[in-house]
Coordinates of C-alpha atoms in Angstrom, one line a residue:
M3 CA 0.0 0.0 0.0
H4 CA 2.9 2.3 0.8
Q5 CA 4.5 1.7 -2.6
L6 CA 1.2 2.3 -4.4
F7 CA 0.7 5.5 -2.6
W8 CA 4.1 6.8 -3.7
L9 CA 3.4 5.6 -7.2
S10 CA 0.2 7.6 -7.4
V11 CA 2.0 10.7 -6.1
L12 CA 4.8 10.3 -8.6
F13 CA 2.5 9.9 -11.5
C14 CA 1.1 13.3 -10.6
T15 CA 4.6 14.9 -10.4
T16 CA 5.5 17.4 -13.1
F17 CA 9.2 17.1 -14.1
P18 CA 11.0 20.2 -15.2
I19 CA 11.4 20.3 -19.0
A20 CA 12.4 23.8 -19.6
S21 CA 15.7 24.5 -21.4
G22 CA 18.3 27.1 -21.0
G23 CA 19.6 28.6 -17.7
V24 CA 22.9 27.8 -15.9
N25 CA 22.3 24.1 -16.3
E26 CA 22.6 24.1 -20.1
P27 CA 25.1 21.4 -21.2
Q28 CA 28.4 22.7 -22.5
A29 CA 28.1 20.5 -25.6
V30 CA 25.2 19.0 -27.4
F31 CA 26.3 16.0 -29.4
N32 CA 24.7 15.0 -32.8
I33 CA 26.2 11.9 -34.3
P34 CA 25.8 11.7 -38.1
N35 CA 23.2 9.2 -39.2
A36 CA 25.8 6.8 -40.5
E37 CA 27.2 6.5 -37.0
R38 CA 23.9 5.9 -35.3
N39 CA 23.2 2.4 -36.8
T40 CA 19.6 3.5 -37.2
N41 CA 17.4 1.5 -39.6
D42 CA 13.9 2.1 -40.9
E43 CA 12.5 -0.8 -38.9
Q44 CA 14.0 0.5 -35.6
A45 CA 12.7 4.0 -36.3
S46 CA 9.2 2.8 -36.9
E47 CA 9.1 0.9 -33.6
K48 CA 8.0 2.7 -30.4
W49 CA 10.5 0.8 -28.3
Y50 CA 14.1 -0.2 -28.9
K51 CA 14.3 -3.7 -30.1
F52 CA 17.3 -5.9 -29.2
N53 CA 18.6 -8.3 -31.9
S54 CA 18.8 -11.3 -29.6
T55 CA 18.0 -12.5 -26.1
I56 CA 20.4 -11.4 -23.4
K57 CA 21.5 -14.2 -21.1
R58 CA 25.2 -13.8 -20.3
V59 CA 26.2 -10.5 -18.7
A60 CA 29.7 -9.3 -17.7
V61 CA 30.2 -6.8 -14.9
I62 CA 33.5 -4.9 -14.9
G63 CA 34.4 -3.5 -11.4
A64 CA 33.6 -4.9 -8.0
G65 CA 33.1 -1.6 -6.1
P66 CA 29.8 -0.4 -4.6
A67 CA 28.3 -0.1 -8.2
G68 CA 29.6 -3.3 -9.7
L69 CA 28.6 -5.4 -6.7
Q70 CA 25.1 -4.1 -6.7
A71 CA 24.7 -4.5 -10.4
A72 CA 26.1 -8.1 -10.3
A73 CA 23.7 -9.0 -7.4
T74 CA 20.8 -7.5 -9.3
F75 CA 21.5 -9.2 -12.5
I76 CA 21.9 -12.6 -10.7
K77 CA 18.5 -12.0 -9.1
H78 CA 17.0 -11.5 -12.5
N79 CA 18.4 -14.9 -13.7
F80 CA 21.2 -13.7 -15.9
T81 CA 24.4 -15.7 -16.0
V82 CA 26.8 -13.2 -14.6
R83 CA 30.6 -12.9 -14.5
L84 CA 32.2 -10.2 -12.3
F85 CA 35.7 -9.1 -13.0
D86 CA 38.0 -6.8 -10.9
R87 CA 41.7 -6.2 -11.2
A88 CA 42.0 -6.0 -7.4
P89 CA 42.4 -9.2 -5.2
G90 CA 39.1 -8.6 -3.6
P91 CA 35.9 -6.5 -3.6
G92 CA 35.5 -2.9 -2.4
G93 CA 36.6 -0.7 -5.3
N94 CA 38.0 2.5 -4.0
W95 CA 37.3 1.4 -0.4
L96 CA 39.6 -1.6 -0.5
Y97 CA 42.4 -0.4 1.8
S98 CA 46.0 -1.7 1.4
D99 CA 49.4 -0.5 2.6
E100 CA 50.6 -1.3 -0.9
V101 CA 50.7 1.8 -3.1
P102 CA 50.2 2.2 -6.8
V103 CA 53.2 2.2 -9.1
R104 CA 54.6 5.6 -10.1
E105 CA 52.2 7.9 -11.8
P106 CA 53.3 9.1 -15.3
Y107 CA 54.9 12.6 -15.7
P108 CA 53.2 14.2 -17.6
D109 CA 49.7 12.6 -17.7
A110 CA 49.3 9.4 -19.6
P111 CA 47.0 9.3 -22.6
A112 CA 43.4 8.4 -22.0
V113 CA 43.7 5.0 -23.6
E114 CA 46.9 3.0 -23.5
E115 CA 47.5 -0.2 -25.5
R116 CA 48.4 -3.2 -23.4
W117 CA 50.5 -6.1 -24.7
I118 CA 48.3 -9.1 -25.5
P119 CA 49.6 -12.5 -26.8
E120 CA 48.8 -13.2 -30.4
E121 CA 47.1 -16.5 -29.6
L122 CA 44.7 -17.0 -26.8
P123 CA 44.4 -18.5 -24.3
A124 CA 48.0 -18.1 -23.2
S125 CA 50.1 -18.0 -20.0
K126 CA 53.5 -16.5 -19.0
Y127 CA 55.6 -16.7 -15.9
Y128 CA 57.5 -13.7 -14.5
N129 CA 60.6 -13.9 -12.3
D130 CA 61.9 -11.1 -10.2
G131 CA 63.9 -8.7 -12.4
D132 CA 62.5 -9.8 -15.8
K133 CA 62.9 -6.8 -18.1
G134 CA 64.1 -4.7 -15.1
L135 CA 60.8 -5.0 -13.2
T136 CA 60.4 -6.5 -9.7
L137 CA 57.6 -8.9 -9.0
D138 CA 56.2 -6.4 -6.6
S139 CA 55.9 -3.6 -9.2
R140 CA 54.3 -6.0 -11.7
W141 CA 51.7 -7.0 -9.1
R142 CA 50.9 -3.4 -8.1
E143 CA 50.7 -2.2 -11.7
H144 CA 48.2 -5.0 -12.4
W145 CA 45.8 -4.4 -9.5
Q146 CA 46.4 -0.7 -8.8
P147 CA 46.1 -0.3 -5.0
R148 CA 43.4 2.2 -4.2
S149 CA 43.9 5.9 -3.1
I150 CA 42.7 5.8 0.4
W151 CA 44.9 6.2 3.5
N152 CA 44.9 4.6 6.9
T153 CA 43.0 7.4 8.8
L154 CA 40.7 8.5 6.0
H155 CA 37.1 9.3 7.0
T156 CA 34.3 9.9 4.6
N157 CA 32.7 13.3 4.2
S158 CA 29.3 11.8 3.7
P159 CA 27.1 10.2 6.4
A160 CA 26.1 6.6 6.7
V161 CA 22.5 7.4 5.6
I162 CA 23.7 8.2 2.1
T163 CA 26.8 5.9 2.1
E164 CA 25.1 2.6 2.7
L165 CA 24.4 -0.4 0.5
P166 CA 21.2 -2.4 0.9
D167 CA 21.1 -5.7 2.8
A168 CA 24.2 -4.8 5.0
P169 CA 23.3 -2.0 7.4
Y170 CA 26.0 -0.4 9.6
P171 CA 26.1 -1.4 13.3
P172 CA 23.7 0.9 15.2
D173 CA 26.6 2.3 17.3
H174 CA 28.8 3.2 14.4
S175 CA 30.6 6.5 14.6
W176 CA 29.0 9.7 13.2
V177 CA 31.9 10.2 10.7
I178 CA 32.6 6.8 9.1
S179 CA 36.2 5.6 8.6
A180 CA 37.4 4.1 5.4
H181 CA 38.0 0.8 7.1
T182 CA 34.4 0.7 8.3
I183 CA 33.1 1.4 4.8
G184 CA 35.4 -1.2 3.3
A185 CA 34.1 -3.8 5.7
H186 CA 30.6 -2.7 4.9
V187 CA 31.1 -3.2 1.2
R188 CA 32.8 -6.6 1.8
A189 CA 29.8 -7.6 3.9
Y190 CA 27.5 -6.8 1.1
A191 CA 29.7 -8.9 -1.3
S192 CA 29.6 -11.8 1.2
I193 CA 25.8 -11.7 1.5
H194 CA 25.6 -12.1 -2.2
N195 CA 28.3 -14.7 -2.5
L196 CA 30.6 -12.3 -4.3
N197 CA 33.5 -12.0 -1.9
A198 CA 37.0 -13.3 -3.0
N199 CA 36.9 -16.2 -0.6
D200 CA 33.4 -17.3 -1.7
K201 CA 33.5 -20.4 -3.9
S202 CA 31.7 -19.2 -6.9
S203 CA 31.9 -19.3 -10.7
V204 CA 30.6 -15.7 -10.8
H205 CA 33.6 -13.6 -9.7
S206 CA 37.1 -13.5 -11.0
Y207 CA 39.4 -11.3 -8.9
S208 CA 43.0 -10.2 -9.8
T209 CA 41.6 -10.2 -13.3
R210 CA 42.0 -7.1 -15.5
V211 CA 39.9 -6.5 -18.6
E212 CA 42.5 -5.8 -21.2
K213 CA 40.1 -5.1 -24.1
L214 CA 36.4 -4.8 -24.7
S215 CA 35.1 -5.2 -28.3
K216 CA 32.2 -6.4 -30.2
G217 CA 31.9 -10.2 -30.8
P218 CA 33.4 -11.8 -33.9
D219 CA 30.0 -12.0 -35.6
G220 CA 29.2 -8.4 -34.7
N221 CA 26.8 -9.4 -31.9
G222 CA 27.4 -9.4 -28.2
W223 CA 30.8 -8.5 -26.7
R224 CA 34.2 -10.1 -26.3
L225 CA 36.4 -9.5 -23.3
I226 CA 40.1 -10.2 -23.3
L227 CA 41.1 -10.9 -19.7
K228 CA 44.4 -11.1 -17.8
Q229 CA 44.7 -12.7 -14.4
L230 CA 47.8 -12.4 -12.3
K231 CA 48.5 -15.0 -9.6
K232 CA 51.2 -15.1 -7.0
L233 CA 53.2 -18.3 -6.8
E234 CA 55.1 -19.2 -3.7
E235 CA 57.3 -22.0 -5.0
P236 CA 59.3 -20.7 -6.6
D237 CA 58.7 -17.0 -6.0
R238 CA 57.2 -15.7 -9.2
L239 CA 54.0 -14.5 -10.9
K240 CA 51.8 -16.3 -13.4
A241 CA 49.9 -14.3 -16.0
T242 CA 47.0 -15.9 -17.8
W243 CA 45.2 -14.4 -20.8
W244 CA 41.9 -15.7 -22.2
T245 CA 38.6 -14.5 -23.8
E246 CA 35.0 -14.7 -22.7
D247 CA 31.9 -13.7 -24.8
F248 CA 28.8 -12.0 -23.4
D249 CA 25.4 -10.8 -24.6
A250 CA 25.7 -7.6 -22.5
V251 CA 28.3 -5.7 -20.5
F252 CA 28.0 -3.4 -17.5
V253 CA 31.0 -1.1 -16.7
A254 CA 31.7 0.4 -13.3
P255 CA 35.5 0.9 -13.0
G256 CA 35.2 3.9 -10.7
P257 CA 36.5 7.4 -11.2
Y258 CA 39.8 7.5 -9.2
T259 CA 41.9 5.5 -11.6
S260 CA 44.0 8.0 -13.5
P261 CA 45.8 10.6 -11.3
H262 CA 46.1 14.1 -12.7
V263 CA 49.6 15.6 -12.9
P264 CA 49.6 19.3 -13.7
E265 CA 51.8 20.8 -16.3
I266 CA 54.1 23.2 -14.5
D267 CA 57.5 24.2 -15.9
G268 CA 60.3 22.3 -14.3
L269 CA 58.0 19.7 -12.5
L270 CA 59.2 16.9 -14.8
Q271 CA 62.8 17.2 -13.6
W272 CA 61.8 17.5 -10.0
S273 CA 59.6 14.4 -10.3
E274 CA 62.7 12.3 -11.0
V275 CA 64.4 13.1 -7.7
R276 CA 64.5 10.2 -5.1
D277 CA 63.9 10.8 -1.4
V278 CA 67.3 11.2 0.3
E279 CA 66.2 8.9 3.2
D280 CA 64.6 6.2 1.1
A281 CA 65.8 5.7 -2.4
S282 CA 62.7 3.6 -3.2
R283 CA 60.5 6.7 -2.8
F284 CA 60.3 10.0 -4.7
S285 CA 60.4 13.5 -3.4
V286 CA 57.4 14.5 -5.6
Y287 CA 54.4 12.3 -5.9
H288 CA 50.6 12.2 -6.2
S289 CA 48.4 12.1 -3.1
R290 CA 47.1 8.6 -4.1
V291 CA 50.2 7.0 -2.6
Y292 CA 49.8 8.7 0.8
R293 CA 49.1 6.1 3.6
R294 CA 50.5 7.2 7.0
P295 CA 52.1 10.4 8.5
D296 CA 55.2 8.8 10.1
R297 CA 57.7 9.7 7.3
Y298 CA 56.8 13.4 7.5
T299 CA 58.3 13.9 10.9
G300 CA 60.2 17.2 11.1
K301 CA 59.9 17.9 7.4
N302 CA 58.7 20.9 5.4
I303 CA 55.9 19.8 3.1
L304 CA 54.3 21.5 0.1
V305 CA 50.8 20.4 -0.7
I306 CA 49.7 21.4 -4.2
G307 CA 45.9 21.5 -4.1
V308 CA 43.3 22.5 -1.5
G309 CA 40.5 20.1 -2.2
T310 CA 39.5 17.2 0.0
S311 CA 42.6 15.2 -0.4
G312 CA 44.9 18.2 0.2
S313 CA 43.2 19.3 3.3
E314 CA 42.7 15.9 4.9
I315 CA 46.3 14.8 4.3
A316 CA 47.5 18.1 5.7
R317 CA 45.5 17.5 8.9
D318 CA 47.0 14.0 9.2
I319 CA 50.6 15.1 8.9
A320 CA 50.3 18.4 10.8
P321 CA 51.1 16.8 14.3
V322 CA 54.5 15.6 13.1
A323 CA 55.5 17.9 10.2
N324 CA 57.7 21.0 10.7
K325 CA 55.9 23.2 8.2
I326 CA 53.0 22.8 5.7
Y327 CA 52.5 25.0 2.7
A328 CA 49.3 24.7 0.6
S329 CA 49.3 26.1 -3.0
H330 CA 46.0 26.8 -4.7
K331 CA 44.5 28.4 -7.8
E332 CA 43.0 31.8 -7.6
Y333 CA 39.3 32.2 -6.9
A334 CA 37.1 35.3 -7.3
D335 CA 35.9 35.6 -3.7
W336 CA 35.0 33.4 -0.7
D337 CA 31.3 33.6 -1.4
T338 CA 31.6 32.2 -4.9
L339 CA 33.1 28.9 -3.6
H340 CA 30.8 26.0 -2.9
P341 CA 30.4 25.0 0.8
F342 CA 32.5 21.9 0.1
Q343 CA 35.3 24.1 -1.2
R344 CA 35.1 26.4 1.8
R345 CA 35.0 23.4 4.0
S346 CA 38.3 22.2 2.6
F347 CA 40.0 25.5 3.4
R348 CA 38.6 25.4 6.9
R349 CA 39.8 21.8 7.4
F350 CA 43.4 22.7 6.9
P351 CA 45.3 22.9 10.2
D352 CA 45.8 26.4 11.6
E353 CA 49.5 26.3 11.1
T354 CA 49.2 25.9 7.3
E355 CA 50.6 28.7 5.2
F356 CA 48.5 29.2 2.0
I357 CA 50.5 30.3 -1.0
P358 CA 49.4 31.1 -4.6
K359 CA 49.9 29.0 -7.7
I360 CA 53.4 27.9 -8.8
S361 CA 54.9 29.7 -11.8
H362 CA 57.8 27.2 -12.3
F363 CA 60.3 25.0 -10.6
E364 CA 63.9 26.2 -11.0
P365 CA 66.3 23.6 -12.6
L366 CA 68.1 21.4 -10.0
S367 CA 71.9 21.2 -10.2
S368 CA 71.7 17.5 -9.2
L369 CA 69.1 14.7 -8.9
D370 CA 71.0 13.0 -6.1
N371 CA 70.5 15.3 -3.1
G372 CA 66.7 15.6 -2.8
I373 CA 64.8 18.8 -3.6
K374 CA 65.5 20.8 -0.4
D375 CA 68.0 23.1 -2.2
G376 CA 65.7 23.7 -5.1
K377 CA 63.8 26.9 -5.7
I378 CA 60.0 27.1 -6.4
V379 CA 58.9 30.3 -8.0
L380 CA 55.3 31.4 -7.3
V381 CA 53.1 33.5 -9.6
N382 CA 53.6 36.5 -7.4
G383 CA 57.4 36.3 -7.7
T384 CA 58.0 34.8 -4.3
V385 CA 60.6 32.1 -4.1
L386 CA 59.9 29.1 -1.9
E387 CA 62.8 27.1 -0.6
E388 CA 63.7 24.4 2.0
I389 CA 60.9 22.0 0.9
D390 CA 61.5 18.3 1.7
E391 CA 58.6 16.7 -0.2
I392 CA 55.8 17.8 -2.5
I393 CA 52.4 16.1 -2.5
L394 CA 50.3 16.6 -5.6
A395 CA 46.7 16.7 -4.4
T396 CA 45.6 17.7 -7.9
G397 CA 42.8 15.2 -8.4
Y398 CA 42.0 12.7 -11.1
K399 CA 41.0 12.6 -14.7
R400 CA 38.3 10.3 -16.0
S401 CA 39.8 8.0 -18.5
N402 CA 36.9 5.6 -19.4
P403 CA 39.2 3.3 -21.4
F404 CA 36.5 0.8 -22.3
H405 CA 34.1 3.5 -23.4
L406 CA 36.8 5.2 -25.6
S407 CA 38.0 2.0 -27.2
V408 CA 34.4 1.0 -28.1
L409 CA 33.8 4.4 -29.6
N410 CA 37.0 4.6 -31.6
E411 CA 37.4 1.0 -32.7
T412 CA 33.9 -0.3 -33.0
F413 CA 31.8 2.7 -34.0
G414 CA 34.5 4.9 -35.5
V415 CA 33.6 7.8 -33.4
E416 CA 36.4 10.1 -32.2
A417 CA 35.9 11.3 -28.7
V418 CA 37.0 14.9 -29.3
E419 CA 34.1 17.1 -28.4
A420 CA 34.1 19.1 -25.1
P421 CA 32.7 17.0 -22.2
P422 CA 29.4 18.0 -20.5
F423 CA 29.7 19.9 -17.3
D424 CA 29.1 17.0 -15.0
V425 CA 32.1 14.8 -15.5
F426 CA 35.7 14.7 -14.4
T427 CA 38.4 16.4 -16.4
G428 CA 39.1 14.2 -19.4
P429 CA 37.0 12.3 -22.0
A430 CA 33.4 12.2 -21.0
L431 CA 31.0 9.3 -21.1
K432 CA 29.6 10.2 -24.5
Y433 CA 26.4 8.9 -26.1
V434 CA 25.1 7.4 -22.8
H435 CA 21.4 7.7 -22.1
W436 CA 20.2 8.7 -18.6
T437 CA 19.5 5.1 -17.9
G438 CA 23.2 4.3 -18.3
H439 CA 22.7 2.5 -21.7
F440 CA 25.1 3.2 -24.5
I441 CA 22.9 4.6 -27.2
P442 CA 24.6 3.1 -30.3
D443 CA 24.3 -0.3 -28.7
P444 CA 22.3 -0.6 -25.4
T445 CA 23.7 -4.0 -24.7
L446 CA 26.6 -2.0 -23.2
A447 CA 25.7 0.0 -20.0
F448 CA 27.6 2.1 -17.5
S449 CA 27.1 3.2 -13.9
T450 CA 26.4 6.9 -14.2
V451 CA 24.8 7.7 -10.8
R452 CA 25.9 7.7 -7.2
P453 CA 25.9 4.0 -6.4
W454 CA 25.0 4.4 -2.7
T455 CA 21.8 6.3 -3.4
A456 CA 20.5 6.1 -7.0
G457 CA 22.5 3.0 -7.9
Q458 CA 19.7 0.6 -6.9
Y459 CA 17.3 2.2 -9.3
Q460 CA 19.7 2.3 -12.3
Y461 CA 20.9 -1.3 -12.0
Y462 CA 17.4 -2.6 -11.5
G463 CA 16.3 -0.6 -14.6
Q464 CA 19.2 -2.1 -16.7
A465 CA 18.2 -5.6 -15.6
K466 CA 14.6 -5.0 -16.5
V467 CA 15.5 -3.6 -19.9
W468 CA 17.7 -6.6 -20.7
E469 CA 15.2 -9.1 -19.5
G470 CA 12.3 -7.4 -21.4
T471 CA 10.2 -6.2 -18.4
A472 CA 11.1 -2.5 -19.2
H473 CA 11.7 -0.8 -22.4
L474 CA 13.9 1.9 -23.8
P475 CA 12.4 4.3 -26.4
N476 CA 13.4 3.8 -30.0
E477 CA 16.7 5.1 -31.1
A478 CA 15.4 8.5 -32.4
E479 CA 13.9 9.2 -29.0
L480 CA 17.0 8.0 -27.2
W481 CA 19.0 10.7 -29.1
A482 CA 16.3 13.3 -28.5
Q483 CA 16.4 12.7 -24.8
Y484 CA 20.2 12.7 -24.8
N485 CA 20.2 16.2 -26.4
S486 CA 17.6 17.5 -24.1
S487 CA 18.6 19.8 -21.2
R488 CA 16.0 18.1 -19.0
Y489 CA 17.8 14.8 -19.1
N490 CA 21.3 16.3 -18.9
N491 CA 20.4 17.8 -15.6
F492 CA 20.4 14.4 -13.9
R493 CA 23.5 14.7 -11.8
G494 CA 24.5 16.6 -8.8
L495 CA 25.7 16.7 -5.2
F496 CA 23.2 14.8 -3.0
G497 CA 20.3 17.1 -1.9
T498 CA 20.4 19.2 -5.0
G499 CA 17.8 19.4 -7.8
P500 CA 19.5 17.1 -10.3
S501 CA 20.1 14.4 -7.7
E502 CA 16.4 14.5 -6.7
A503 CA 15.2 14.6 -10.3
I504 CA 17.0 11.4 -11.4
V505 CA 15.6 9.4 -8.5
R506 CA 12.1 10.6 -9.2
Q507 CA 12.6 9.9 -12.9
Y508 CA 13.7 6.4 -12.2
V509 CA 10.9 5.6 -9.7
T510 CA 8.2 6.8 -12.1
W511 CA 9.7 5.0 -15.1
L512 CA 10.4 1.7 -13.2
N513 CA 7.0 1.5 -11.6
N514 CA 5.2 2.3 -14.8
E515 CA 7.1 -0.4 -16.6
S516 CA 6.5 -2.9 -13.8
L517 CA 2.8 -2.3 -13.9
E518 CA 2.7 -2.9 -17.6
N519 CA 5.2 -5.7 -18.0
G520 CA 5.7 -7.2 -14.5
G521 CA 8.2 -6.7 -11.8
R522 CA 8.4 -5.3 -8.3
L523 CA 7.5 -1.7 -7.6
V524 CA 10.1 0.7 -6.0
S525 CA 9.8 3.5 -3.5
P526 CA 11.6 6.8 -3.5
W527 CA 14.5 7.4 -1.1
P528 CA 13.1 7.2 2.4
V529 CA 11.7 10.6 3.5
Q530 CA 12.8 10.1 7.1
N531 CA 16.5 10.1 5.9
W532 CA 16.2 13.7 4.6
E533 CA 16.3 15.2 8.0
V534 CA 19.2 13.0 9.1
F535 CA 21.2 14.0 6.1
A536 CA 20.4 17.7 6.4
Y537 CA 21.5 17.7 10.1
Y538 CA 24.8 16.0 9.1
A539 CA 25.5 18.4 6.3
N540 CA 24.9 21.4 8.5
Q541 CA 27.2 20.0 11.2
E542 CA 30.0 18.6 9.0
W543 CA 29.9 20.7 5.8
E544 CA 28.6 24.2 6.5
Q545 CA 25.8 25.6 8.7
G546 CA 22.8 26.7 6.7
Y547 CA 23.7 24.8 3.6
L548 CA 20.9 22.2 3.6
S549 CA 17.5 21.8 5.1
K550 CA 14.7 19.3 4.6
E551 CA 13.2 21.7 2.2
N552 CA 16.2 21.3 -0.1
F553 CA 14.6 18.1 -1.2
T554 CA 11.0 19.2 -1.5
R555 CA 11.3 22.7 -3.0
F556 CA 12.4 21.2 -6.4
E557 CA 8.9 19.8 -6.8
N558 CA 7.7 23.3 -7.7
I559 CA 10.8 24.7 -9.4
P560 CA 11.4 24.1 -13.1
D561 CA 15.0 23.5 -14.2
N562 CA 15.4 26.9 -15.8
Q563 CA 15.1 28.4 -12.4
W564 CA 17.8 26.3 -10.8
T565 CA 20.9 28.3 -9.8
Q566 CA 24.6 27.3 -9.8
K567 CA 24.1 26.5 -6.1
D568 CA 21.5 23.9 -7.0
I569 CA 23.5 22.1 -9.7
W570 CA 27.0 21.8 -8.1
D571 CA 28.4 18.4 -8.6
I572 CA 30.9 17.3 -6.0
S573 CA 32.7 15.0 -8.5
V574 CA 34.4 17.9 -10.2
F575 CA 35.7 19.7 -7.1
E576 CA 38.8 17.6 -6.5
D577 CA 39.8 18.0 -10.2
E578 CA 39.1 21.7 -10.8
F579 CA 39.8 23.2 -7.4
W580 CA 43.5 22.5 -6.7

């Protein structure tokens, strides 16, 4: 009865359809007809029609999004295979004292070709020192340890950082630690028999998807996979390559995979300098390798970037460091910053000295004596000296390697247009419908919403579309929606108009499809959680930023009346605000 009540309310809800205003996309994409794979039969149909029945589904990524998607697809009787390059589930919340291999200076290209044996399946053994690489570096390059550090705590409350079926303990702390979230995600995986130690044919960990392409006959998808396994006797690694074919593929690799290294004159030379106390470490490095504060005792540290990573790492090392400098880009005035950005400034320890952007790094006379004797010139002409180490808290760029390879190789579409406003710096997820389906071929789908909150709706919708209990509009309408400002508004910091709009859109669509074609009904995000979240945001973010009315007032405001405050997307802050 509760669900039906909500359904009747939502059917009466008017969604904002107005165009223009501050939420207008930066780019509207129009693919030439030849690239749309549209045919007369498809155009005449009201709904998109798949060429064949979908039975086998691959899920790439075992973080909060991939795990939920895999569990949902299994529940809908698909044969599922879950792949993740890490040795276990958790995605970005899988903590390890291991650190990623050295980030490239300058940034690496968006898509890098990986070596694949000519004939598959194939296997290869690696000994320590082969081609100048240690077994440890090969292992870390393969699974890419995540970017979280030992004392990291989330800046979102449990009420919006919780997967279904695995509630947090009732006495959990107000601000959740990364270790608690990691355990929570692993608990969800275990409940659904998706953990690394569960005996299951579904998951394959330590397995990296090297390539995603259309099947040999032009239907379905083929994955080229590489699994790396540690062997104890003798001490070496075994790599195995093979292929698997699927009817559909879901992609959820997560955003924090490609660290951003800024282009600053002289940085390349400085990045080559080893730490004088530990030759295995460098004096300049990205924040993703930070784990613990011990090594910063008595040192002068320059943090480049004042976003979340910069401020929280500075807080962690402040008790032991001698001096902390924080370099940041210029901003118009304090009031133009988003509360999250102001929060980051306030979170820096009091002893931090804020400095402007860096003009250039003066050339070093030697690479053998650290960087302490080097000179860093700021844009105001000031010269900074006596720096022991530099942490680049400069964010990440979205690489979307599977998306780009499919566009470039399969559909011949060059990903060169400017990205929409709601993605990380780097190539955007182009030609993806608001449901997450890739418009040129909806048997490919992506996670495009916040997995903790709207994820349950998106993955259920994708399962229903692939099983036939929900429909996508025909291709012409898919493109019309893609180019509509209404559907491009569906993204935003939780509690803003776009984040509310996408949930309501999903609930209305899913329930209408279930009534007509079968399937369970869904409810909106629990109303009682609004007040909890609003209280948290006012305590931990900024007083007066959110109230319960933040959620309800958008019921009566069309999108052309939303302001910049309404459409801020937290996902861009770390990348644009350093």
